[in-house]
Coordinates of C-alpha atoms in Angstrom, one line a residue:
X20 CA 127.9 41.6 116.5
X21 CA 128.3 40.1 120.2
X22 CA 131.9 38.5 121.6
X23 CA 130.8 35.8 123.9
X24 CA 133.9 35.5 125.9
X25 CA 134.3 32.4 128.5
X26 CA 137.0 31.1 130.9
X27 CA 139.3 28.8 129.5
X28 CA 138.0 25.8 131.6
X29 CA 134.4 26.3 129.9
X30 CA 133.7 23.1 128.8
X31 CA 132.2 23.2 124.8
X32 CA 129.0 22.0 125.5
X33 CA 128.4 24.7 127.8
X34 CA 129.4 27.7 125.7
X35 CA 127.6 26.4 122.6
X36 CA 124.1 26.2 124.9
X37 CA 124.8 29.0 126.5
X38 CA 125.1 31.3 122.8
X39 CA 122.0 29.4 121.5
X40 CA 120.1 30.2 124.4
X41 CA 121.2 34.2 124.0
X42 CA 120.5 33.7 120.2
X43 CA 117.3 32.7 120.9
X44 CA 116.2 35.5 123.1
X45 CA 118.1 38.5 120.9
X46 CA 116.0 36.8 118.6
X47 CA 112.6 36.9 120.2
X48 CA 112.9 40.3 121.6
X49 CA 114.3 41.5 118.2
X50 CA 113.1 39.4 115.3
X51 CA 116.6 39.1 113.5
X52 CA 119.0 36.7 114.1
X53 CA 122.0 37.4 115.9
X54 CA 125.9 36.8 114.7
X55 CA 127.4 35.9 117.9
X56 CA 131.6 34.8 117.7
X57 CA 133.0 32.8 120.5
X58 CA 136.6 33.6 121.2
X59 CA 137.8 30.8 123.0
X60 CA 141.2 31.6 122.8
X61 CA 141.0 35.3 123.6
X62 CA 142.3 36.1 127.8
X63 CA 140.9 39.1 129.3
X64 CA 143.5 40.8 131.8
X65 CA 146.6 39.9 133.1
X66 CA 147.2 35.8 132.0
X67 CA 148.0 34.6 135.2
X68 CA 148.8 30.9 134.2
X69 CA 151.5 29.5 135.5
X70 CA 151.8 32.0 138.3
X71 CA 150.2 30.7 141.0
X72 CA 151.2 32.0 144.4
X73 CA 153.2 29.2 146.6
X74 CA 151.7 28.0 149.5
X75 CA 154.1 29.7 151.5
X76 CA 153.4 33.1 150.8
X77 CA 149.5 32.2 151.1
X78 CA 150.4 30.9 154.9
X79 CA 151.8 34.1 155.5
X80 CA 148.8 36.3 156.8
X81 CA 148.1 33.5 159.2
X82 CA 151.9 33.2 160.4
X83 CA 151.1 36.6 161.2
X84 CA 147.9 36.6 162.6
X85 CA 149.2 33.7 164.9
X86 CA 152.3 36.0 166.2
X87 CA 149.9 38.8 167.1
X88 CA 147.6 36.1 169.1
X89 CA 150.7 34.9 171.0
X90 CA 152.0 38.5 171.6
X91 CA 148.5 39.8 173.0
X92 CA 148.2 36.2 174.8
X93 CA 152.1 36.8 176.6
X94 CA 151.7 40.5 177.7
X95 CA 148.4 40.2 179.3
X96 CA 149.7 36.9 180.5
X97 CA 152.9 38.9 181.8
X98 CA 150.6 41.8 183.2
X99 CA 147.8 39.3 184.7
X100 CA 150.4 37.1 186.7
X101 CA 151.7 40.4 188.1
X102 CA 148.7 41.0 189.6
X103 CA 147.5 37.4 190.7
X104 CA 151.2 36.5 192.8
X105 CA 150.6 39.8 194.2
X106 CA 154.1 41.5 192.8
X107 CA 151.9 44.2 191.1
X108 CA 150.4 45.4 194.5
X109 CA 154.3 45.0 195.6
X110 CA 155.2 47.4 193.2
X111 CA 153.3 49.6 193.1
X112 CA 153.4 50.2 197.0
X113 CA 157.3 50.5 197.2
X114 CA 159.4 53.6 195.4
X115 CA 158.1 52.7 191.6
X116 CA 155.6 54.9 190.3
X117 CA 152.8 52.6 188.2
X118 CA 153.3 54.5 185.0
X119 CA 157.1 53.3 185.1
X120 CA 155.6 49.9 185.7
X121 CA 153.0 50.2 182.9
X122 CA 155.6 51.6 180.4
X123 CA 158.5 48.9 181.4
X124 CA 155.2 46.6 180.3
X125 CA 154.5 48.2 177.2
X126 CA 157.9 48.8 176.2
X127 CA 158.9 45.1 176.8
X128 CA 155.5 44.0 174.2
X129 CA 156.0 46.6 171.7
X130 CA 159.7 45.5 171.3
X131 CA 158.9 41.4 171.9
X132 CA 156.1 41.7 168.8
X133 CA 158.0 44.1 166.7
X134 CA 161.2 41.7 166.4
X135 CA 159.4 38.5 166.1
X136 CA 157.1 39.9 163.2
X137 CA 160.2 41.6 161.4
X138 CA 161.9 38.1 162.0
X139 CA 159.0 36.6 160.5
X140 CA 159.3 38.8 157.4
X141 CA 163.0 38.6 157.0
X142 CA 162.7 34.8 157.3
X143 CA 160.3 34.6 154.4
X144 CA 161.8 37.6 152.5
X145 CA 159.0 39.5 152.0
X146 CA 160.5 42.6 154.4
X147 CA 162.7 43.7 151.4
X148 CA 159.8 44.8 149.3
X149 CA 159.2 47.8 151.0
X150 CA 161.1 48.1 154.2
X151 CA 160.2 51.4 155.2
X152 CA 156.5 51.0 155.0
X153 CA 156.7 47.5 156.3
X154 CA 159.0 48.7 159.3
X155 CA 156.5 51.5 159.7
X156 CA 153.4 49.1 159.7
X157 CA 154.8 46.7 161.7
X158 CA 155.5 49.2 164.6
X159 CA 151.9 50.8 164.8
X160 CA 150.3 46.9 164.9
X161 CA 153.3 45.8 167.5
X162 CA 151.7 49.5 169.4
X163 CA 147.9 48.4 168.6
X164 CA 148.8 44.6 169.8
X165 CA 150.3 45.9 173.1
X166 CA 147.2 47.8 173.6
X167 CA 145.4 45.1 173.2
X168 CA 147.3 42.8 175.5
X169 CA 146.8 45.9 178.3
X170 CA 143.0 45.4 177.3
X171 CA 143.2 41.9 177.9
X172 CA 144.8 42.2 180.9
X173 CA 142.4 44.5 182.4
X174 CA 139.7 42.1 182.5
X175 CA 141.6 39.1 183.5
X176 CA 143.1 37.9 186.6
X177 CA 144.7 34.6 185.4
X178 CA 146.4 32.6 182.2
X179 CA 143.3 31.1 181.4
X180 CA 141.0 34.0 181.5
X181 CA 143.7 35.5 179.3
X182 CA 143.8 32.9 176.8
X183 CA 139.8 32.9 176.6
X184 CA 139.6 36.8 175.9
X185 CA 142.9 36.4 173.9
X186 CA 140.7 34.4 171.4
X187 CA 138.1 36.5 171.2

């Protein structure tokens, strides 16, 4: 005995050609008929009708994703308009030492994409699933984003050069 099982939006026509047509080659290969039942009515794992997820929480990854673009765009934008008005070079020459300058930088990202993505998640309620992991993940990607933004802003020297490498 064989349990053809098909998705509820099968269509009859289909299931019935598709058992005749596996009928008919169990019964060349074999020579004896085969008894197969079709269990239309029969849902194999979780029955997920009715539970569709809302459109808002689909838009979330790329709420996200858009954040972390803006973030990397603003820090290398911050970092590359130092450098093209000259204020870098200004800097750097007078009593500041340029890892004070770099960390003021990287402190000022870190902490701009870190509240604006735990906004995000507090504004959609999603950060009260698992805080501590979220907290936790969202600080290593505001770190990896501000990384990136120093990458960014190593090979450019103006906003627009920044928003083209941004996108890449």
């Amino acid at each position: 005995e064989v349990r053809a099982v098909f998705p509820p939006t099968a269509m009859p026509e289909m299931k019935s050609a598709q058992v005749a047509i596996v009928k008919q080659i169990v019964f060349q290969l074999q020579g004896e008929p085969l008894d197969i039942v079709d269990e239309a009515g029969e849902v194999l794992g979780p029955d997920m009708a009715g539970r569709q997820i809302p459109a808002r929480d689909r838009l979330l990854p790329i709420f996200a994703v858009f954040v972390i673009l803006m973030e990397i765009m603003g820090l290398a934008t911050l970092i590359a308009e130092e450098y093209d008005r000259g204020t870098m070079s200004s800097l750097v020459v007078s009593s500041l030492p340029m890892e004070s300058f770099l960390t003021a930088k990287a402190v000022t990202g870190v902490g701009m994409t870190f509240i604006q993505a735990v906004l995000l998640l507090a504004v959609t309620g999603t950060l009260f699933d698992g805080p501590l992991l979220l907290l936790t993940g969202l600080l290593l990607g505001s770190l990896l984003v501000a990384g990136i933004g120093f990458l960014v802003a190593a090979v450019s020297r103006d906003m627009m050069t920044v928003i083209a490498w941004s996108m890449l």
